[in-house]
mmCIF file of C-alpha atoms in Angstrom:
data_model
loop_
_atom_site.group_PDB
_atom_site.id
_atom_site.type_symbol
_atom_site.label_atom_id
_atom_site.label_comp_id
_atom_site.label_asym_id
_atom_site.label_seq_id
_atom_site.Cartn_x
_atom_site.Cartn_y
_atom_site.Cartn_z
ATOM 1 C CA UNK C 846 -34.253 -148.004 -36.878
ATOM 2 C CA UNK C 847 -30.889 -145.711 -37.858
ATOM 3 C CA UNK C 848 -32.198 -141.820 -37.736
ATOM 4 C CA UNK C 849 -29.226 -141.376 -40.682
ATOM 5 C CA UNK C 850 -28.306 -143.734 -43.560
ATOM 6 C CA UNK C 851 -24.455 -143.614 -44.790
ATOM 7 C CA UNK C 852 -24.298 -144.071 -48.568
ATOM 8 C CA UNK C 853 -20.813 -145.122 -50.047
ATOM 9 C CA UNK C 854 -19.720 -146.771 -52.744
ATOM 10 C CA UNK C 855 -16.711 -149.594 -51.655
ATOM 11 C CA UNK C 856 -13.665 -148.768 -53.235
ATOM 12 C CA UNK C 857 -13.905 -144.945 -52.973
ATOM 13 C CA UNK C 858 -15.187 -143.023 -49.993
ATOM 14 C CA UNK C 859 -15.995 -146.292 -47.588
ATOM 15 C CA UNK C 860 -12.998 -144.837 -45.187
ATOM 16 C CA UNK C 861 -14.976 -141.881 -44.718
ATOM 17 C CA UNK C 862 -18.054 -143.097 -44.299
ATOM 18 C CA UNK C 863 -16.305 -145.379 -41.804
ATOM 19 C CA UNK C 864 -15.055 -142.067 -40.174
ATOM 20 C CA UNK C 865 -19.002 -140.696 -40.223
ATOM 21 C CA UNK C 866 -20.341 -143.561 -38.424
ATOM 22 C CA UNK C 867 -17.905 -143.765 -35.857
ATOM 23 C CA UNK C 868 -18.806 -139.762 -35.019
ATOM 24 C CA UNK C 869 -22.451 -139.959 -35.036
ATOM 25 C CA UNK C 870 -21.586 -143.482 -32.864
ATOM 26 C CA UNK C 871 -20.045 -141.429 -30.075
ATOM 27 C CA UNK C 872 -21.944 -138.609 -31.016
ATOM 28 C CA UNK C 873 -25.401 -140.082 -30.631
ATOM 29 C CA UNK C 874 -25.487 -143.567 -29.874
ATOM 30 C CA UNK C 875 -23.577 -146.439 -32.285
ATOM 31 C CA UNK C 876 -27.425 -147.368 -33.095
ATOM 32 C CA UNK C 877 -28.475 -143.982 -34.531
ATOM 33 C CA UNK C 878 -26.438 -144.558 -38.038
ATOM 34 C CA UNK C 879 -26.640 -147.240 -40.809
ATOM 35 C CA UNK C 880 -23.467 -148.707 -42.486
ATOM 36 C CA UNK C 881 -23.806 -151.530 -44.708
ATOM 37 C CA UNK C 882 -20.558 -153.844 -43.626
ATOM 38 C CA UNK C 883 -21.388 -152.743 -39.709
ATOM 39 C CA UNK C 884 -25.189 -152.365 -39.653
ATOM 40 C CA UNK C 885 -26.518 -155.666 -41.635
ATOM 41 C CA UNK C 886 -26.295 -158.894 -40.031
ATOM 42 C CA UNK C 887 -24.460 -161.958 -41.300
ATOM 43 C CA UNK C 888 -27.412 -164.016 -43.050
ATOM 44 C CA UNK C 889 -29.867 -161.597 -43.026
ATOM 45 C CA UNK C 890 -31.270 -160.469 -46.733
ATOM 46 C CA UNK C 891 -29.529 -157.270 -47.332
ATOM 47 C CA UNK C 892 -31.648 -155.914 -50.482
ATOM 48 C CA UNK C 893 -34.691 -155.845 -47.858
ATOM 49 C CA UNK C 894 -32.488 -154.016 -44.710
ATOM 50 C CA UNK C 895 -30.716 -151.414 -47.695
ATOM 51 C CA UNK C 896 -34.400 -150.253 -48.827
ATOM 52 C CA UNK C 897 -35.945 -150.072 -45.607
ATOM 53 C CA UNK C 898 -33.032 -148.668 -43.618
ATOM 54 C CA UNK C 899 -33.506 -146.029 -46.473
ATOM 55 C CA UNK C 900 -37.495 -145.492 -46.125
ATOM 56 C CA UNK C 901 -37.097 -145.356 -41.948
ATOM 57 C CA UNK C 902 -33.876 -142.687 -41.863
ATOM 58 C CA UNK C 903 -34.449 -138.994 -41.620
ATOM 59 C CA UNK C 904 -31.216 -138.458 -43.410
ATOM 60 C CA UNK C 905 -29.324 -139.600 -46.120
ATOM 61 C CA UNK C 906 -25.435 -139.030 -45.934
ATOM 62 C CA UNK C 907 -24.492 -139.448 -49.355
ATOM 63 C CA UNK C 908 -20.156 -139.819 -50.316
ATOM 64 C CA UNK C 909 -18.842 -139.032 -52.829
ATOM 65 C CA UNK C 910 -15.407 -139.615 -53.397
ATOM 66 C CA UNK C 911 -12.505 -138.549 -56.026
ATOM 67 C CA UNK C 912 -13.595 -141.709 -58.208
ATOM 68 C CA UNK C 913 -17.300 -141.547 -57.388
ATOM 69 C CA UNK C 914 -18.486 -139.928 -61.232
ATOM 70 C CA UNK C 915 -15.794 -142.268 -63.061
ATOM 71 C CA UNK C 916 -18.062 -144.953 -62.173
ATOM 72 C CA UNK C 917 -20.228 -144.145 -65.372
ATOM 73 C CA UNK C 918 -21.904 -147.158 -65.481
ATOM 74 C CA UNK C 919 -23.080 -148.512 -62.574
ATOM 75 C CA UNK C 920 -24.341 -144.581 -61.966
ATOM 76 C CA UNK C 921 -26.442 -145.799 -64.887
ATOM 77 C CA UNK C 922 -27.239 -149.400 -63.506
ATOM 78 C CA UNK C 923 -30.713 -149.809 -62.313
ATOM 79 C CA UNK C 924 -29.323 -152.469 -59.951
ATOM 80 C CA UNK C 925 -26.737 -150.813 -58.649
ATOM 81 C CA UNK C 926 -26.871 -150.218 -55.169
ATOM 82 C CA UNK C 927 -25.221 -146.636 -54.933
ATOM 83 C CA UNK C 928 -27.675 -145.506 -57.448
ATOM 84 C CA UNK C 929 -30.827 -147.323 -56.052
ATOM 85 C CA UNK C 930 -30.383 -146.273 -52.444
ATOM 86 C CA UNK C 931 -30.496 -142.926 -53.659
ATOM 87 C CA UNK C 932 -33.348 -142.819 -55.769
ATOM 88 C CA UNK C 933 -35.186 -144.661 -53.103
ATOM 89 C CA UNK C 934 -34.288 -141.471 -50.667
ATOM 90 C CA UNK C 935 -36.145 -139.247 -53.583
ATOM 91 C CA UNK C 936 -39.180 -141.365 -53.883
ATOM 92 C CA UNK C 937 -39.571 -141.528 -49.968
ATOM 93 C CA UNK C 938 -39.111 -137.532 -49.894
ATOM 94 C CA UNK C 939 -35.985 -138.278 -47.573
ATOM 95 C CA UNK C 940 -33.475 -135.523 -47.609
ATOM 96 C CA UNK C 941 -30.178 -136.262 -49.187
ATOM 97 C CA UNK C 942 -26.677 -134.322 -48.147
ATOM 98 C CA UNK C 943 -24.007 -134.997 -50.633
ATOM 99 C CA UNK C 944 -20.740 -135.587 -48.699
ATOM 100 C CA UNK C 945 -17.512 -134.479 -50.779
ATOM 101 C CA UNK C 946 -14.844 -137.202 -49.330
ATOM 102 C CA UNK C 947 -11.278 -134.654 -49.862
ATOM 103 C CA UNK C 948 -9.879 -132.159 -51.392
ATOM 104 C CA UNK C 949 -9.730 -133.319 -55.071
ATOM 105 C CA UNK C 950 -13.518 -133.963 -55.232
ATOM 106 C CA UNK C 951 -15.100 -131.710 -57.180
ATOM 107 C CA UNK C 952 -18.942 -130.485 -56.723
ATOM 108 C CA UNK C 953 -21.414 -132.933 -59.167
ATOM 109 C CA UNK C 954 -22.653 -130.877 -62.611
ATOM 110 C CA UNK C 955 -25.425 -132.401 -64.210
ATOM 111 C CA UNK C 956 -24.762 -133.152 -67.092
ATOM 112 C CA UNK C 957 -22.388 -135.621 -65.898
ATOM 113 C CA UNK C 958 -24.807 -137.160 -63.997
ATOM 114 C CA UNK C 959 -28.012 -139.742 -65.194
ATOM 115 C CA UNK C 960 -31.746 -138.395 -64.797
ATOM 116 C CA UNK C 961 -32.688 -140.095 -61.715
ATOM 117 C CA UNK C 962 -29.579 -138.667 -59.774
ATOM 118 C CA UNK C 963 -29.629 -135.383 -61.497
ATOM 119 C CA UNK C 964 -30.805 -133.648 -58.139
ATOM 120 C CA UNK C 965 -27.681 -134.303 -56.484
ATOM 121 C CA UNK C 966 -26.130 -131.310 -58.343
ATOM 122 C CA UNK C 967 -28.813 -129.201 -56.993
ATOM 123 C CA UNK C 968 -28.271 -129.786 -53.171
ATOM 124 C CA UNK C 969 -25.972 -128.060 -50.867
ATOM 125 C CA UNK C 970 -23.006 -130.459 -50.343
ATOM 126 C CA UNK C 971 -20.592 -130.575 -47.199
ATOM 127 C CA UNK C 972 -16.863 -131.421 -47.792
ATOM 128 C CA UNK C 973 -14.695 -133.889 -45.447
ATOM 129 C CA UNK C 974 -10.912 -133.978 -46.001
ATOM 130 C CA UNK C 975 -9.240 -136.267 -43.805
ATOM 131 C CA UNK C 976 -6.366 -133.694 -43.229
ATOM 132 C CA UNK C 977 -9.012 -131.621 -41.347
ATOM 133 C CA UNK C 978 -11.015 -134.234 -39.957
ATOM 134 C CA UNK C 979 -11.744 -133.454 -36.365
ATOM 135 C CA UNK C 980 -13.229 -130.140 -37.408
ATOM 136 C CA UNK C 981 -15.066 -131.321 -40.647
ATOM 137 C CA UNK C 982 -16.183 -134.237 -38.988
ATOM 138 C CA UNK C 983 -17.782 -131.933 -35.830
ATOM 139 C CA UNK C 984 -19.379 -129.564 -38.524
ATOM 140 C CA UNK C 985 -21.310 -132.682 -39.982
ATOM 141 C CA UNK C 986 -22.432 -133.529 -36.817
ATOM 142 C CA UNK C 987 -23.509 -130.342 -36.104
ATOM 143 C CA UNK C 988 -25.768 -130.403 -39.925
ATOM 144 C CA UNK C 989 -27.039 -133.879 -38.567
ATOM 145 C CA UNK C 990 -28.350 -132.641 -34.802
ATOM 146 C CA UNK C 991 -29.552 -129.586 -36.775
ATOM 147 C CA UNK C 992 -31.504 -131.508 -39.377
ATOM 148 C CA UNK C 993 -32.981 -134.112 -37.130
ATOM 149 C CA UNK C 994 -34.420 -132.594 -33.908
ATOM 150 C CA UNK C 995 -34.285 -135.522 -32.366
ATOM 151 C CA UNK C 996 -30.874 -136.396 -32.071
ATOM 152 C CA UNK C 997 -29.840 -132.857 -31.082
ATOM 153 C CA UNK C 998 -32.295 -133.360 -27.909
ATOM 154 C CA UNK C 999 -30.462 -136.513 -26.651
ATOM 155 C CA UNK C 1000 -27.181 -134.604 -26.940
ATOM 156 C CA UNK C 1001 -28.568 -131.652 -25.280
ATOM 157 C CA UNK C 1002 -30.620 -133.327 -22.714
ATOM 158 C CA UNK C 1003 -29.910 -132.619 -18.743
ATOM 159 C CA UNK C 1004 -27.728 -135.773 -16.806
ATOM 160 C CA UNK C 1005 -30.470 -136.587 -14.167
ATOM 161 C CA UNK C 1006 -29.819 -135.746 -10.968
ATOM 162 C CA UNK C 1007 -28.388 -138.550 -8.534
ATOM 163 C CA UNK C 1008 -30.620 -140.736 -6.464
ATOM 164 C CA UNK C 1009 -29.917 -139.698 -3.230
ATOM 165 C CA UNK C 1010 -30.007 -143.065 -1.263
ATOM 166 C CA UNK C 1011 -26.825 -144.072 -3.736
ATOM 167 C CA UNK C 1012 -23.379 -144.083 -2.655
ATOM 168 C CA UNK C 1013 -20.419 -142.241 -3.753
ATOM 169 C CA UNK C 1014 -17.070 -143.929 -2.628
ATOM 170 C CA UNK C 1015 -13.326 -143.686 -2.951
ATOM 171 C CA UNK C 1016 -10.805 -145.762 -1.932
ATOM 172 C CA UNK C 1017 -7.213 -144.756 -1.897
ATOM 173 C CA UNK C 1018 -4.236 -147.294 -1.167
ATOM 174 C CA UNK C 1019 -5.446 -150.388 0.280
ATOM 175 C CA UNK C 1020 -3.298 -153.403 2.194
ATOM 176 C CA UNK C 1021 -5.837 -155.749 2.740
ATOM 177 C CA UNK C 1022 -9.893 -156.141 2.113
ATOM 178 C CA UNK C 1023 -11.689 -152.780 1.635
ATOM 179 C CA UNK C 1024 -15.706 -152.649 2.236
ATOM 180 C CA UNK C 1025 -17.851 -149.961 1.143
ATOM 181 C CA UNK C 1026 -21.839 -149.935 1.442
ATOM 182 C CA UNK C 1027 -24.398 -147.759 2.504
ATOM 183 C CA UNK C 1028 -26.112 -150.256 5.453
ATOM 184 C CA UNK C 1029 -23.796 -152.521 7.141
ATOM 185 C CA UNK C 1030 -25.405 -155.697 8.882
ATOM 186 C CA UNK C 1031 -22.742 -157.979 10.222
ATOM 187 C CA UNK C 1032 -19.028 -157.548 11.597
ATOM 188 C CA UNK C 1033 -16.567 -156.140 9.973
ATOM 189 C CA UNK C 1034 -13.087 -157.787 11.069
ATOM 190 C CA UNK C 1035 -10.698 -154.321 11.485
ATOM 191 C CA UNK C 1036 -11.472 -151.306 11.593
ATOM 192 C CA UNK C 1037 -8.127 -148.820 10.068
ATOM 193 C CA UNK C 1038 -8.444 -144.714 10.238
ATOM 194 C CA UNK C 1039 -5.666 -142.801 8.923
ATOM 195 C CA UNK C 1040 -5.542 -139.197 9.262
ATOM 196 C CA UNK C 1041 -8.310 -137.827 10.518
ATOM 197 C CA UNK C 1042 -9.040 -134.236 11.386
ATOM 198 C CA UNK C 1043 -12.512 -134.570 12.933
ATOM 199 C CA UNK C 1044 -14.898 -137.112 14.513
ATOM 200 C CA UNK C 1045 -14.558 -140.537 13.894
ATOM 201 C CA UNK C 1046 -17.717 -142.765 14.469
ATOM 202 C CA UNK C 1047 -16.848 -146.651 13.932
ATOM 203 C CA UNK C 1048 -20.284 -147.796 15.069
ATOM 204 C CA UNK C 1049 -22.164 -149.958 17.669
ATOM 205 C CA UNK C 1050 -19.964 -152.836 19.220
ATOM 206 C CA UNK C 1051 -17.120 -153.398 21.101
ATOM 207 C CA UNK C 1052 -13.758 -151.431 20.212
ATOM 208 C CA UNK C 1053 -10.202 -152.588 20.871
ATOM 209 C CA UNK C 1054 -7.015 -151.391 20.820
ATOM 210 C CA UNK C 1055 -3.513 -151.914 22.469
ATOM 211 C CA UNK C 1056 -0.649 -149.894 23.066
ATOM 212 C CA UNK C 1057 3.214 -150.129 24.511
ATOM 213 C CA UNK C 1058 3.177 -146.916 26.572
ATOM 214 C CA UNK C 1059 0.147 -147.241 28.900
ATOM 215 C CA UNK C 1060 1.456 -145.923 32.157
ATOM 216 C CA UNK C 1061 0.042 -146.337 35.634
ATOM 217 C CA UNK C 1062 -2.205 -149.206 36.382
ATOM 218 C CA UNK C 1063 -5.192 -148.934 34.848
ATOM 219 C CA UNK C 1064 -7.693 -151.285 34.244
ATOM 220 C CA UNK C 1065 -10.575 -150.848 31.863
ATOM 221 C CA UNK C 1066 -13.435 -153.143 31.443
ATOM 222 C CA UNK C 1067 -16.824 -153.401 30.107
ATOM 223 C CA UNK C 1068 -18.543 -153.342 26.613
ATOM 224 C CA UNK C 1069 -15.321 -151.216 25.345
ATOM 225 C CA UNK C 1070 -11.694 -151.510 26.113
ATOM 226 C CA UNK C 1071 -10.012 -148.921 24.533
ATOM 227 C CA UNK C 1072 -5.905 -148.074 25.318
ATOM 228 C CA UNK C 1073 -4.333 -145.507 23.081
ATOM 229 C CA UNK C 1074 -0.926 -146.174 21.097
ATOM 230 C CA UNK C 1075 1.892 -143.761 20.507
ATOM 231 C CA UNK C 1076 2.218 -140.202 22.181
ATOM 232 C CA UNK C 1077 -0.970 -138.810 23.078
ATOM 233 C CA UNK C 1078 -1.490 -135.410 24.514
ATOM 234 C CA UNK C 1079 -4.309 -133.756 26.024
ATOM 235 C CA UNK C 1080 -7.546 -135.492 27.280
ATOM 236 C CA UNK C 1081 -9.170 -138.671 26.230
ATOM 237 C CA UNK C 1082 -12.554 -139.286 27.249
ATOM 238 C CA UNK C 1083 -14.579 -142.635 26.871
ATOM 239 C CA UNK C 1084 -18.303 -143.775 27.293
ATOM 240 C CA UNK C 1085 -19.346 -147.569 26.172
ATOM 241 C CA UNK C 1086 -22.569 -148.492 27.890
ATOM 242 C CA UNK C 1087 -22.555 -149.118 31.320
ATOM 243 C CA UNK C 1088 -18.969 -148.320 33.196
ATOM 244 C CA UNK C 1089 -17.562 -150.936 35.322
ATOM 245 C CA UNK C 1090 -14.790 -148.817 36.317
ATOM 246 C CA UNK C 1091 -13.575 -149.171 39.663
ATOM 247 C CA UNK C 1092 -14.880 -146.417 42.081
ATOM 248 C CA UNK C 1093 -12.090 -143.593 42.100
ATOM 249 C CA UNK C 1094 -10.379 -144.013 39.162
ATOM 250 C CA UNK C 1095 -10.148 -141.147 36.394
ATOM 251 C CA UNK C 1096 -10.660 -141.020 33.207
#
């Protein structure tokens, strides 16, 4: 179940409480709020999910937007859902944070207000203006992590270290089939090195190469033939298995 409950009446405030659930989403988890018109399913009964999504949250989010207290009577309604979800938060002792949706909203007084919602004048509200979002919308998080221990655990919790039998590969430009694993059982068709500055071990097997500008005659044979192309300088020496190399010739 959703650790915080969005309240929002449709028609004033549902953009920011759209904006609220996609923070805590990437915040937290996109399971960790409730939204009506994301969180209910099609065809399930949404009087039952409202009330208990309301009992199960640690938090209720309350907006209120510019229009929210013009909306005299369904504030009054006992069957309005605005009003119910609220007074359900009450009865269950869940806390309630009034959210002021921009900069015209005004705090709640109240006497403008019906009995059962009268408390909402009482509690410390936050404000969201959409001109300041990214900053507003960090401080709410912030009030949510603080308010439910929980959540600001996950955030805060340590990235495990890596398993270290896993593999960490990259791959830069590629003409043809690239293979990456850890264990290799099988053959691999060619093997391409390109600028190395160090040892180079290509594994068990037989190794061939071919070059234009061999000179002498030399003839190499065994479990490895190996002839080097382009200009190569200094030494080269080679060891596959047993040497079959006639008897006084160099390396």
């Amino acid at each position: 179940m959703p650790d915080v409950f969005i309240n929002y009446r449709t028609g004033d405030g549902n953009d920011i409480a759209a904006l609220i659930d996609n923070e805590l989403a990437n915040r937290f988890g996109k399971d960790r709020a409730f939204r009506a018109s994301r969180s209910i399913s099609p065809g399930s009964t949404y009087p039952d999910a409202l009330l208990t999504s309301v009992r199960r949250s640690a938090l209720v989010l309350a907006v209120i937007g510019a229009d929210w207290l013009n909306f005299q009577s369904r504030l009054r309604d006992p069957e309005d859902w605005v009003r119910e979800e609220i007074v359900e938060a009450f009865n269950c002792g869940v806390p309630v944070v009034p959210v002021l949706a921009g900069r015209r909203t005004e705090r709640l007084r109240k006497e403008r207000l019906p009995d059962e919602l009268a408390r909402l004048a009482e509690l410390q509200s936050v404000r969201l203006d959409t001109q300041n979002a990214e900053a507003d919308l960090k401080r709410l998080g912030d009030l949510v992590a603080e308010m439910i221990p929980e959540l600001y655990n996950l955030e805060h919790a340590e990235v495990p270290a890596p398993d270290p039998g896993s593999v960490s590969n990259s791959v830069g430009t590629v003409s043809g089939t690239a293979v990456q694993s850890r264990d290799f059982t099988g053959d691999v068709g060619n093997t391409v090195i390109k600028g190395s500055t160090g040892p180079v071990h290509s594994g068990q097997g037989n190794i061939y190469q071919n070059s234009r500008h061999l000179s002498g005659d030399r003839h190499y044979s065994g479990d490895g033939m190996t002839n080097i192309e382009g200009n190569q300088r200094g030494d080269i020496h080679h060891r596959f298995g047993a040497s079959s190399r006639p008897e006084g010739d160099e390396q």
